[in-house]
PDB file of C-alpha atoms and ligand atoms in Angstrom:
ATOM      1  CA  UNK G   1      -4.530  -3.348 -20.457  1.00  0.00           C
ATOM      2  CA  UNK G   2      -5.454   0.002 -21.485  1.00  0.00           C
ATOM      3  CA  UNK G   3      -8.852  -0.926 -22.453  1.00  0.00           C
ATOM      4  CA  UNK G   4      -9.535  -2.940 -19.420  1.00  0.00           C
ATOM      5  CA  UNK G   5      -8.790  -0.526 -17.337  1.00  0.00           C
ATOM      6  CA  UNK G   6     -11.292   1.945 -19.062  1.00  0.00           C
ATOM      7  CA  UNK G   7     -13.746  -0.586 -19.106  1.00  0.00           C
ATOM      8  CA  UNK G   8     -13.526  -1.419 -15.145  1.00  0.00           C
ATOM      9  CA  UNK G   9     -13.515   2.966 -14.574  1.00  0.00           C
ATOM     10  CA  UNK G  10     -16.227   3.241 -16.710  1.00  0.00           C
ATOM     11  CA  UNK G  11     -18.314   0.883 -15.183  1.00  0.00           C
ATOM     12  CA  UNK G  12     -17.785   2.257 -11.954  1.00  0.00           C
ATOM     13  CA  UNK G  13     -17.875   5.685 -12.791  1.00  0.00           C
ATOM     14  CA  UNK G  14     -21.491   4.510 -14.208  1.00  0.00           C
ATOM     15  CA  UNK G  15     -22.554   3.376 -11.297  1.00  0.00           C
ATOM     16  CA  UNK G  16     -21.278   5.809  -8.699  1.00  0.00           C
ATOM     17  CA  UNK G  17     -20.920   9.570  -9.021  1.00  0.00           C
ATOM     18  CA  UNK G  18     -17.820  10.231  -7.049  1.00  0.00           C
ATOM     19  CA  UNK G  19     -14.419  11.408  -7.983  1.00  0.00           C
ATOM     20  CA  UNK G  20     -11.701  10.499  -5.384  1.00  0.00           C
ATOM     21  CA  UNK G  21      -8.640  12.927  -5.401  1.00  0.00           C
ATOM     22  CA  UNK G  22      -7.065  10.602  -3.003  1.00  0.00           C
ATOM     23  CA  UNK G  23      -6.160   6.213  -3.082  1.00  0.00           C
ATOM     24  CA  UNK G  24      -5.440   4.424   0.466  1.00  0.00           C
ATOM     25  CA  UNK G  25      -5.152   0.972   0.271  1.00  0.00           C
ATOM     26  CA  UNK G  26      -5.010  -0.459   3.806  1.00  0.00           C
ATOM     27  CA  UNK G  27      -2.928  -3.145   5.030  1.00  0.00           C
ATOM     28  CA  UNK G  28      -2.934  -6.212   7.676  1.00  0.00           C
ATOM     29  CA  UNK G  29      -4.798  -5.008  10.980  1.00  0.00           C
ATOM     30  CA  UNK G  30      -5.489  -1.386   9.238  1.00  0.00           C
ATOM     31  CA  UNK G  31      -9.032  -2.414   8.288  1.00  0.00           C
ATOM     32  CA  UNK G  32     -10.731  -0.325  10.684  1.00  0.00           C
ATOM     33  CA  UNK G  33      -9.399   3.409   8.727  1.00  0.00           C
ATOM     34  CA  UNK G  34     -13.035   3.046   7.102  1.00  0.00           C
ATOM     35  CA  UNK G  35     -14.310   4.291  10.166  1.00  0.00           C
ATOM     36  CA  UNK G  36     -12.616   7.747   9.721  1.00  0.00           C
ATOM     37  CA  UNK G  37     -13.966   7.622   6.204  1.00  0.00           C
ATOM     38  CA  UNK G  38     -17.865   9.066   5.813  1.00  0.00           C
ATOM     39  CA  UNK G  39     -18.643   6.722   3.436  1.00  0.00           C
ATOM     40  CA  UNK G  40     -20.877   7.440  -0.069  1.00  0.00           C
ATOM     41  CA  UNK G  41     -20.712   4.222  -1.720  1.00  0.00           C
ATOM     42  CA  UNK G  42     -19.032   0.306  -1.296  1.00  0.00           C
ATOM     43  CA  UNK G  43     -18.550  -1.713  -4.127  1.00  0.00           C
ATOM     44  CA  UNK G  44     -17.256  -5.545  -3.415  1.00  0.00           C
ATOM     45  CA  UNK G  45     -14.042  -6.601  -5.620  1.00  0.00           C
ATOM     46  CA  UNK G  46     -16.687  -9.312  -6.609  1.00  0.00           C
ATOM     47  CA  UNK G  47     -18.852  -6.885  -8.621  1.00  0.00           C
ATOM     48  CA  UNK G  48     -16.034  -4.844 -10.377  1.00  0.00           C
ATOM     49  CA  UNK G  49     -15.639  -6.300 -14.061  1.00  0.00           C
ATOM     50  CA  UNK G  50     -11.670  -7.378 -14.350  1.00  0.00           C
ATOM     51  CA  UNK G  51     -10.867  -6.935 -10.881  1.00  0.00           C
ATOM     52  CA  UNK G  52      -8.772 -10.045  -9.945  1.00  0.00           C
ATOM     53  CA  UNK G  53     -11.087 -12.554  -7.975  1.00  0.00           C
ATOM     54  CA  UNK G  54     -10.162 -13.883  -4.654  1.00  0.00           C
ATOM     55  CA  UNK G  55      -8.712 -16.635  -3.764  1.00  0.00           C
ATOM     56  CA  UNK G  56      -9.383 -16.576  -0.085  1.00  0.00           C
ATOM     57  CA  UNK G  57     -12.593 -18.148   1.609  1.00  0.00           C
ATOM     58  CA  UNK G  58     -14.265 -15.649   2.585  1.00  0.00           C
ATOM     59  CA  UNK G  59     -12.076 -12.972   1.762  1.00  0.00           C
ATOM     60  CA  UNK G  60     -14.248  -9.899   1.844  1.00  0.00           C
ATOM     61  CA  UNK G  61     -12.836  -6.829  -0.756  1.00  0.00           C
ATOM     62  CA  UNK G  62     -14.149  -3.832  -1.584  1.00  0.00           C
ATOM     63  CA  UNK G  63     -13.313  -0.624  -3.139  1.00  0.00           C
ATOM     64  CA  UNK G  64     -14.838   2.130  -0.461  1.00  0.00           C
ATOM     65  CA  UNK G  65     -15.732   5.617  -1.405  1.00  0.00           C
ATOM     66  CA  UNK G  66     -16.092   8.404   0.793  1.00  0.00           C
ATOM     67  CA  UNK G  67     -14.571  11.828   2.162  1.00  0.00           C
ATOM     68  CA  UNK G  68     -12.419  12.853   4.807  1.00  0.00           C
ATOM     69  CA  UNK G  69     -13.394  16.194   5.533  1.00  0.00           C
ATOM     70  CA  UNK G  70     -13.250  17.962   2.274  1.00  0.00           C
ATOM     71  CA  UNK G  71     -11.185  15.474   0.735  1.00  0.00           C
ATOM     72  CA  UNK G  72     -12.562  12.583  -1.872  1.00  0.00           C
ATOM     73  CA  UNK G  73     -11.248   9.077  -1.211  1.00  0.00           C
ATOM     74  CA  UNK G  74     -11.216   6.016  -2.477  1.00  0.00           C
ATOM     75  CA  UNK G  75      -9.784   3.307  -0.358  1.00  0.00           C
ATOM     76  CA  UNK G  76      -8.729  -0.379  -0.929  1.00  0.00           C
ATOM     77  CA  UNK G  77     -10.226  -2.355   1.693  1.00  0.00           C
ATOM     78  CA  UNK G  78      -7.832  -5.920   1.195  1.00  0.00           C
ATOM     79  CA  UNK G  79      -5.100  -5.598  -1.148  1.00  0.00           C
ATOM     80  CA  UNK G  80      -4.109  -8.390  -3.688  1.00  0.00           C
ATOM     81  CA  UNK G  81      -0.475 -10.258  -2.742  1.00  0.00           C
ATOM     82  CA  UNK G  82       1.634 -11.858  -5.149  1.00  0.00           C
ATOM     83  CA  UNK G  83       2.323 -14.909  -2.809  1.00  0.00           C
ATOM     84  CA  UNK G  84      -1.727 -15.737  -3.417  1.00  0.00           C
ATOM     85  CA  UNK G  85      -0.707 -16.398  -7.237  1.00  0.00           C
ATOM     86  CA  UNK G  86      -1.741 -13.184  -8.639  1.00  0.00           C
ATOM     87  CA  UNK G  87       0.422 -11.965 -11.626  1.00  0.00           C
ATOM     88  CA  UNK G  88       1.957  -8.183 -10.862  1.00  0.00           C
ATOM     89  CA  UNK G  89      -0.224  -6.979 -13.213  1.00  0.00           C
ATOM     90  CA  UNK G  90      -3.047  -8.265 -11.481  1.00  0.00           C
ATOM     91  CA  UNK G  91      -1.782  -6.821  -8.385  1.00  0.00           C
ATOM     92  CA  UNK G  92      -1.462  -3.644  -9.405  1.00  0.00           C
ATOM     93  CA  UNK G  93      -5.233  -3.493 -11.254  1.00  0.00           C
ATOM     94  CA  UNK G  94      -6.242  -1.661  -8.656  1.00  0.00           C
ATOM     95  CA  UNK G  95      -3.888   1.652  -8.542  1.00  0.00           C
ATOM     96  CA  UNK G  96      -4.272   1.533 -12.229  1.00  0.00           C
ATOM     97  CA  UNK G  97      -8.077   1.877 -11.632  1.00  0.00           C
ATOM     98  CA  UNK G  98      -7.652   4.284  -8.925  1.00  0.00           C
ATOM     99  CA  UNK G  99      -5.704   6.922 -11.325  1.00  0.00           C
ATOM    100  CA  UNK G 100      -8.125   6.954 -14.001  1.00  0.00           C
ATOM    101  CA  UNK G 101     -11.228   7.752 -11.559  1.00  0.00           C
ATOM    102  CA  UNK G 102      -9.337  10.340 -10.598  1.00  0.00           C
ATOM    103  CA  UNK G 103      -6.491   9.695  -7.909  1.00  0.00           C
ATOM    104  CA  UNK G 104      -3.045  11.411  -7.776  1.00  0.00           C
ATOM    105  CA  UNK G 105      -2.059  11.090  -4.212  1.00  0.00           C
ATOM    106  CA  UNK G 106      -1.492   7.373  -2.807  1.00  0.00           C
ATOM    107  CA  UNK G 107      -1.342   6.400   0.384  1.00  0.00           C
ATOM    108  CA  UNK G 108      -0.088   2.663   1.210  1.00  0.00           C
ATOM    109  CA  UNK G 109      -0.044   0.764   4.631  1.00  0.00           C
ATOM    110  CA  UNK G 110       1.115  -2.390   5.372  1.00  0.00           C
ATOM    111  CA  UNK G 111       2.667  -4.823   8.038  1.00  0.00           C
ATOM    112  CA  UNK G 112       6.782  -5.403   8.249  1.00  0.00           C
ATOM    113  CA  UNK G 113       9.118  -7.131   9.952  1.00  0.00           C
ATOM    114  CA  UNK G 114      11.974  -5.092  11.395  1.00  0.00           C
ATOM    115  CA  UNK G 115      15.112  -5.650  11.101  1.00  0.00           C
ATOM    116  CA  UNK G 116      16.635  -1.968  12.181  1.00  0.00           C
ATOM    117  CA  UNK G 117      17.627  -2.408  15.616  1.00  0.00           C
ATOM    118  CA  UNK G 118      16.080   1.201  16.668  1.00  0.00           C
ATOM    119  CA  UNK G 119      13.080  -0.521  15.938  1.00  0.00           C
ATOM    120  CA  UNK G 120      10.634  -2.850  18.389  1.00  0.00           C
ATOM    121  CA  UNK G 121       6.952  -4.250  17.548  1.00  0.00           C
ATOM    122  CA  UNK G 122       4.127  -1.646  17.245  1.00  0.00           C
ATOM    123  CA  UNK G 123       6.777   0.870  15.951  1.00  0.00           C
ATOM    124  CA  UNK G 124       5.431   3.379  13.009  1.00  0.00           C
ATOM    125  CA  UNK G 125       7.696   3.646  10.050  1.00  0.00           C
ATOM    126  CA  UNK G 126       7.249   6.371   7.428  1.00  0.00           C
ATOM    127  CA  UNK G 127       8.874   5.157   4.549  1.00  0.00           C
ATOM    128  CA  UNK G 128      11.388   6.690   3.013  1.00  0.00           C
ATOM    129  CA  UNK G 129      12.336   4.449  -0.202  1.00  0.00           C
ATOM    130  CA  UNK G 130      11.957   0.498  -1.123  1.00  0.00           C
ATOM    131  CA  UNK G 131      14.104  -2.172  -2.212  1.00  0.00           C
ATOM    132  CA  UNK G 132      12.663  -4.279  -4.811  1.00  0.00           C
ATOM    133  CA  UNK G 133      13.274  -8.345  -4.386  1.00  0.00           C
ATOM    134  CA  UNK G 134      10.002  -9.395  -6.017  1.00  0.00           C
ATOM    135  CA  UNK G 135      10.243 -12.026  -8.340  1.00  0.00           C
ATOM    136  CA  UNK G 136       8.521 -10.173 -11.253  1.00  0.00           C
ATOM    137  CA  UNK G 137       8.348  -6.649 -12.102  1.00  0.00           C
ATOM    138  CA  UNK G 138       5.141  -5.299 -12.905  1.00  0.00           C
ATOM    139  CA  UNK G 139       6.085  -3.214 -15.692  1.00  0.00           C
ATOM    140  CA  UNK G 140       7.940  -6.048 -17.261  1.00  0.00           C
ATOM    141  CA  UNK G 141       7.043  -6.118 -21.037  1.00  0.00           C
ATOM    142  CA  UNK G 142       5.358  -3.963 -23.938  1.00  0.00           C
ATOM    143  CA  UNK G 143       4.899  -0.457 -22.357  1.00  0.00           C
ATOM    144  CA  UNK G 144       2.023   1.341 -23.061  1.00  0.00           C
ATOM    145  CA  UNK G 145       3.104   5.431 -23.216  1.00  0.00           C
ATOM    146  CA  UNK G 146       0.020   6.247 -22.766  1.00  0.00           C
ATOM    147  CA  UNK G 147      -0.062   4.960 -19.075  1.00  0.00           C
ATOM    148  CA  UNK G 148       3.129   5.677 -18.334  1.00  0.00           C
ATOM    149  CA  UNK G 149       7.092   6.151 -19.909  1.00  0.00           C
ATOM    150  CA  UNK G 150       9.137   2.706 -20.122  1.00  0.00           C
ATOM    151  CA  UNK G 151      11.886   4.042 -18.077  1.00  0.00           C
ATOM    152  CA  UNK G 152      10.187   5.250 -14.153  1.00  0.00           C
ATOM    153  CA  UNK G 153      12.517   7.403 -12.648  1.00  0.00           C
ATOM    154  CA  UNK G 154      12.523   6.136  -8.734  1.00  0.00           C
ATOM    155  CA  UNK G 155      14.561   8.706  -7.314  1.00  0.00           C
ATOM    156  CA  UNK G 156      11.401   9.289  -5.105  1.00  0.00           C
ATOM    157  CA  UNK G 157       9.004   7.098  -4.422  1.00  0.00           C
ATOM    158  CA  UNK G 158       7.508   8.157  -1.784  1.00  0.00           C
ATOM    159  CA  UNK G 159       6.919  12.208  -1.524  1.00  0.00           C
ATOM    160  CA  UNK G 160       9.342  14.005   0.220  1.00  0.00           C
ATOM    161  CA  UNK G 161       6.531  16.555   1.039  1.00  0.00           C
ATOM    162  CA  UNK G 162       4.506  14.025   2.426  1.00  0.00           C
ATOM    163  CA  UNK G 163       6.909  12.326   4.441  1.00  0.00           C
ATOM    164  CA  UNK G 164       7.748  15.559   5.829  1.00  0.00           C
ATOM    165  CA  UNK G 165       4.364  16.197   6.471  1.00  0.00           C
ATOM    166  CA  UNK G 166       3.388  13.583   8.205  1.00  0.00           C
ATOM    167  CA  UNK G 167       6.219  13.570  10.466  1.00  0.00           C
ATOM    168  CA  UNK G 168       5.715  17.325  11.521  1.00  0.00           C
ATOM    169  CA  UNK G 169       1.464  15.634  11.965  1.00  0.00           C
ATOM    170  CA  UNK G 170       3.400  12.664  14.310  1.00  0.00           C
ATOM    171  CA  UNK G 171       5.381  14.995  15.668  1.00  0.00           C
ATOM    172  CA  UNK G 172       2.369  17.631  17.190  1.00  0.00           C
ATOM    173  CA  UNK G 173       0.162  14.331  18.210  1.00  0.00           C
ATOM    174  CA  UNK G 174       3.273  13.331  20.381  1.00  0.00           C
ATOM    175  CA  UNK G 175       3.120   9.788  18.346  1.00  0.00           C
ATOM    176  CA  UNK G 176       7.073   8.195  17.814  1.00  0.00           C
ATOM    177  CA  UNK G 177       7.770   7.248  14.221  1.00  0.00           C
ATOM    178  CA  UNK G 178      10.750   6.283  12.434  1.00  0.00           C
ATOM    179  CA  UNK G 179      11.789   6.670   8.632  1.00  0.00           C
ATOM    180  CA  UNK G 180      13.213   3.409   6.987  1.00  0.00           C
ATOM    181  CA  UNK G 181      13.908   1.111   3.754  1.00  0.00           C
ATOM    182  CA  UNK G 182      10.985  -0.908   3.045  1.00  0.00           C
ATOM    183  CA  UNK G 183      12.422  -4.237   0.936  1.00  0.00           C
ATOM    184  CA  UNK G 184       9.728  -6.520  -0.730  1.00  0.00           C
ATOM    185  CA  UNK G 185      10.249 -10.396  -0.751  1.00  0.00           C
ATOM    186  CA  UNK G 186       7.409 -12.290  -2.215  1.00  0.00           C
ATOM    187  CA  UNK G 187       6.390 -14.789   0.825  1.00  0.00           C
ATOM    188  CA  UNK G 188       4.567 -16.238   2.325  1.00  0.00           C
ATOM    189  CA  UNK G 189       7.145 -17.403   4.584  1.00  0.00           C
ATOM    190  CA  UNK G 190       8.383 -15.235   7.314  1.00  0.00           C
ATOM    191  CA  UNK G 191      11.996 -14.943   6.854  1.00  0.00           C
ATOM    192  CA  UNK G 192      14.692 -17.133   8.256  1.00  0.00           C
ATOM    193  CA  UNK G 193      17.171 -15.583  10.299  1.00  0.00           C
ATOM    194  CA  UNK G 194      19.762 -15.880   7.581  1.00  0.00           C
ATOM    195  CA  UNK G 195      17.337 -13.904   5.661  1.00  0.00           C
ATOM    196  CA  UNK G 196      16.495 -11.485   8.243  1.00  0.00           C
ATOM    197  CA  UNK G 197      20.331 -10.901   8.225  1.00  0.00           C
ATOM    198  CA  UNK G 198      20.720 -10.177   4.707  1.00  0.00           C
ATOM    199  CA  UNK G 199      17.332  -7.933   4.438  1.00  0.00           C
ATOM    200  CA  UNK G 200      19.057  -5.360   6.614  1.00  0.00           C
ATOM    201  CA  UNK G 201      22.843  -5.771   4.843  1.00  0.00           C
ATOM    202  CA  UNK G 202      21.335  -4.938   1.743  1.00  0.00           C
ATOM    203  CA  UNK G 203      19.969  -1.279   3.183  1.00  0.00           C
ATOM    204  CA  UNK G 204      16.502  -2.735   4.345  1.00  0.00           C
ATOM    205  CA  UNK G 205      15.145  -1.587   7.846  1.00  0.00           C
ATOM    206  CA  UNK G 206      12.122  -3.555   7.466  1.00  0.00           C
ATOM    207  CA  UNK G 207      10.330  -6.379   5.071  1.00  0.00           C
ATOM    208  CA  UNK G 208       7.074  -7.372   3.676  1.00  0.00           C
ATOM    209  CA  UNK G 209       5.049  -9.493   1.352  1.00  0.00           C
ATOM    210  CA  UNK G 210       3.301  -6.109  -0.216  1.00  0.00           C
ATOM    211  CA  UNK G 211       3.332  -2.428  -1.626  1.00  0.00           C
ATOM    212  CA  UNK G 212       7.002  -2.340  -3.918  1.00  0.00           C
ATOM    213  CA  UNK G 213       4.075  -3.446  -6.720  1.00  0.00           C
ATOM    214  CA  UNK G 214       1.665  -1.029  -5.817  1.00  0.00           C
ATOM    215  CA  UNK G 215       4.408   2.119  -5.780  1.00  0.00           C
ATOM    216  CA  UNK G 216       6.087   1.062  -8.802  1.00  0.00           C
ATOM    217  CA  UNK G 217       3.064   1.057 -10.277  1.00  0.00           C
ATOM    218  CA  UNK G 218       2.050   4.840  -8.704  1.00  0.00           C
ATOM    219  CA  UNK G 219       4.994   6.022  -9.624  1.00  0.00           C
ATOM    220  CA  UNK G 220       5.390   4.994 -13.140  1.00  0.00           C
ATOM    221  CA  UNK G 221       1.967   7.008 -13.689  1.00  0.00           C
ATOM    222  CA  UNK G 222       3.207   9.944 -11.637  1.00  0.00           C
ATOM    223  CA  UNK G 223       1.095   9.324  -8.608  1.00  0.00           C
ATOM    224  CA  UNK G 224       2.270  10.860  -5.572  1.00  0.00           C
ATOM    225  CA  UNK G 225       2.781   8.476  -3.451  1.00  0.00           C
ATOM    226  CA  UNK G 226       3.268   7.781   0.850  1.00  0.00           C
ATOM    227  CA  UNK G 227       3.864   4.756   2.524  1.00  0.00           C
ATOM    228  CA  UNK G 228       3.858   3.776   6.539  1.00  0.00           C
ATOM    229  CA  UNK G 229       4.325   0.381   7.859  1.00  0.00           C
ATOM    230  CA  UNK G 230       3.795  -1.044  11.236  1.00  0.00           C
ATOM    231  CA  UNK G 231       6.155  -3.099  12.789  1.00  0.00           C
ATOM    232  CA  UNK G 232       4.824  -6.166  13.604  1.00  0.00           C
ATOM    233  CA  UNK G 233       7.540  -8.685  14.327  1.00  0.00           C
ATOM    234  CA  UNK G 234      11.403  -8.426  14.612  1.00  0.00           C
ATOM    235  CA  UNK G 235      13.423 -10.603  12.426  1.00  0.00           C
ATOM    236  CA  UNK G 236      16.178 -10.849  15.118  1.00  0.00           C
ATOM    237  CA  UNK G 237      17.557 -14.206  17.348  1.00  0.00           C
ATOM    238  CA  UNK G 238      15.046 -13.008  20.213  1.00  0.00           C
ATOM    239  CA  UNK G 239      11.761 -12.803  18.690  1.00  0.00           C
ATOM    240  CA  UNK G 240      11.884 -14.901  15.551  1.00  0.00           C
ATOM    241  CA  UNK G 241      10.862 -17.873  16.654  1.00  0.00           C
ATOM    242  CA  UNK G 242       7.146 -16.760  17.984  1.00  0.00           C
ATOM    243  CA  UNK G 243       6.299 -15.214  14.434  1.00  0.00           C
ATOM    244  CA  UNK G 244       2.750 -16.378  13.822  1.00  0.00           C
ATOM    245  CA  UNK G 245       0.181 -14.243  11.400  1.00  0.00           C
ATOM    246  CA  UNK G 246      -1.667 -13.638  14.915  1.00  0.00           C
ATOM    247  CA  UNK G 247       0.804 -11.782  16.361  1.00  0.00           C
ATOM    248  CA  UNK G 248       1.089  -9.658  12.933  1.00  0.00           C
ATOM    249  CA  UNK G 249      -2.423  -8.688  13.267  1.00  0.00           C
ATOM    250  CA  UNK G 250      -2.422  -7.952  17.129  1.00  0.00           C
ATOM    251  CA  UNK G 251       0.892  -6.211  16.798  1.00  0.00           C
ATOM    252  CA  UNK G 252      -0.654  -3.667  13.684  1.00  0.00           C
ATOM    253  CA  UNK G 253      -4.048  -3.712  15.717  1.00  0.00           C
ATOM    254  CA  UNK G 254      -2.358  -2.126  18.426  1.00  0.00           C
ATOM    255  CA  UNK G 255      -0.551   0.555  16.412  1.00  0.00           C
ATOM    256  CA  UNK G 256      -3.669   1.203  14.257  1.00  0.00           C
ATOM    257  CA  UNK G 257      -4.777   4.250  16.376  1.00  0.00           C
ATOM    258  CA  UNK G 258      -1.735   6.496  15.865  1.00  0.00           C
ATOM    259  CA  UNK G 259      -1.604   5.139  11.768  1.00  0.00           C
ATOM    260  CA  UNK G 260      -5.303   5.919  11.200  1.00  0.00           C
ATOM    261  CA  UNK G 261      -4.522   9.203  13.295  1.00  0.00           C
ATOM    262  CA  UNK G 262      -1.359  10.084  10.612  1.00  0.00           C
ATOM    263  CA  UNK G 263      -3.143   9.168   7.781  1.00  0.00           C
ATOM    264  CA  UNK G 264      -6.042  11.362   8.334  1.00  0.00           C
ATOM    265  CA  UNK G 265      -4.371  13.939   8.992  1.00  0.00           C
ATOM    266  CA  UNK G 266      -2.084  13.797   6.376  1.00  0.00           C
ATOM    267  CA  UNK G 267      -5.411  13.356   3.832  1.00  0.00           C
ATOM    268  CA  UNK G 268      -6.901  16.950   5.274  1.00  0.00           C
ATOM    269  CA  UNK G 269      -3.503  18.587   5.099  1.00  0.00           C
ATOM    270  CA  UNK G 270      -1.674  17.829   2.282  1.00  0.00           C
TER     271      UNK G 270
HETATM  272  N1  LIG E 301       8.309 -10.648   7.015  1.00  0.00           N
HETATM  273  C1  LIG E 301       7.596 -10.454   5.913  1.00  0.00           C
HETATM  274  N2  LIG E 301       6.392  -9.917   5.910  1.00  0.00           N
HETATM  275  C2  LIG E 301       5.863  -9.546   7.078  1.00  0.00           C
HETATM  276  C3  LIG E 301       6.557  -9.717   8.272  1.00  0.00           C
HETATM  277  C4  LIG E 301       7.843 -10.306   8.230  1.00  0.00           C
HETATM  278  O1  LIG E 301       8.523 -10.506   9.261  1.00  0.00           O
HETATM  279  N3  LIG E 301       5.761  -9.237   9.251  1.00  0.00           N
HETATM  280  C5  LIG E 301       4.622  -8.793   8.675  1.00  0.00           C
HETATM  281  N4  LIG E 301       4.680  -8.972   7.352  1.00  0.00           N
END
């Protein structure tokens, strides 16, 4: 892995002359970020050597370079799932890639489900810590030191600095956010109710199909990492039987101002 990883950094580092201090990978209905981003250079998933290749029809990713005031990004525009068929090394590639052009803050969006009761749709979660119910770990097997140590300390996974940041950012913009358990199932069903149920008795306040990989991963390479979710959907008797993946996107669509607003901010501040 080591040497695939170089590889896919050197190439890119070849091509473009850019080194991000910052990752973002954006999730469901985040898409539009980019346009906070003054963008130097786009490179399609398609053209990056070992990048995993999509499965989706039509599925457009790219890695997208660019600053935020004075700050260097590089953000993930379409993130790889493990529900798609990907391997957890596969997809985690990415924030591999990411640390060796030069990243050591990560920030992570995504979608959720809510299952905290203080919670409705279009709320903004900061996250605070994840439960991990994936299937397979992504640092299952041979560890390589040189990436990272076998045993990843996870007393903090996402920055306490950050998170306090951006809630003192949320706070001054007059924007409502919440702090909550993120816990990763691998989809792509929507949960039953049952499952809804036991999501929040094991400590979760919300759940998604993404980003337990991606911090693990972050973390076990000592990138600082900060997560915010959008709640799309509650898993609760009421709304659970209108879930559709249109609503998702509307729901995180609507949201999207105040995230992109955090996330910014965050970027120039911290
Ligand atoms: N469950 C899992 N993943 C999700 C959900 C959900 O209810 N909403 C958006 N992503």
């Amino acid at each position: 892995m080591w040497d695939k990883i170089h590889e896919t950094v050197d190439y890119i580092k070849n091509k473009i002359n850019f080194i991000p201090e910052y990752g973002v990978i954006l999730g469901s209905g985040l898409g539009s970020f980019t346009e906070d981003i003054d963008i130097k250079f786009t490179i399609p998933y398609s053209e990056i050597p070992n990048f995993p290749v999509s499965t989706v029809q039509g599925h457009q990713g790219a890695l997208v370079f660019g600053n935020i005031g004075a700050k260097k990004i590089v953000a993930m525009q379409g993130r790889f799932h493990y529900y798609e068929g990907y391997d957890m090394k596969q997809v985690t590639f990415p924030v591999r890639v990411m640390k060796y052009l030069g990243v050591d803050k990560l920030v992570v969006s995504n979608a959720s489900g809510g299952v905290n009761s203080n919670y409705k749709v279009g709320s903004i979660v900061i996250l605070k810590d994840i439960i991990n119910m994936m299937p397979e770990h992504p640092l299952r097997g041979k560890n390589d030191d040189r990436l990272g140590p076998r045993f990843v300390n996870m007393s903090e996974p996402f920055s306490k600095k950050m998170i306090q940041k951006a809630n003192t950012i949320a706070n001054q913009a007059g924007i409502e956010v919440h702090e909550g358990v993120y816990l990763g199932l691998q989809g792509p069903t929507f949960e039953t109710l049952s499952e809804y149920r036991m999501v929040s008795k094991l400590g979760g306040d919300c759940v998604g199909m993404s980003t337990v990989p991606e911090v693990i991963v972050a973390r076990h390479m000592n990138v600082e990492t900060f997560g915010i979710s959008v709640i799309t959907d509650m898993g609760n008797e009421e709304s659970i039987e209108t879930i559709t993946h249109e609503e998702v996107l509307e729901a995180a669509q609507n949201a999207e101002p105040h995230v992109r607003k955090i996330i910014k901010e965050l970027i120039l501040q911290y």
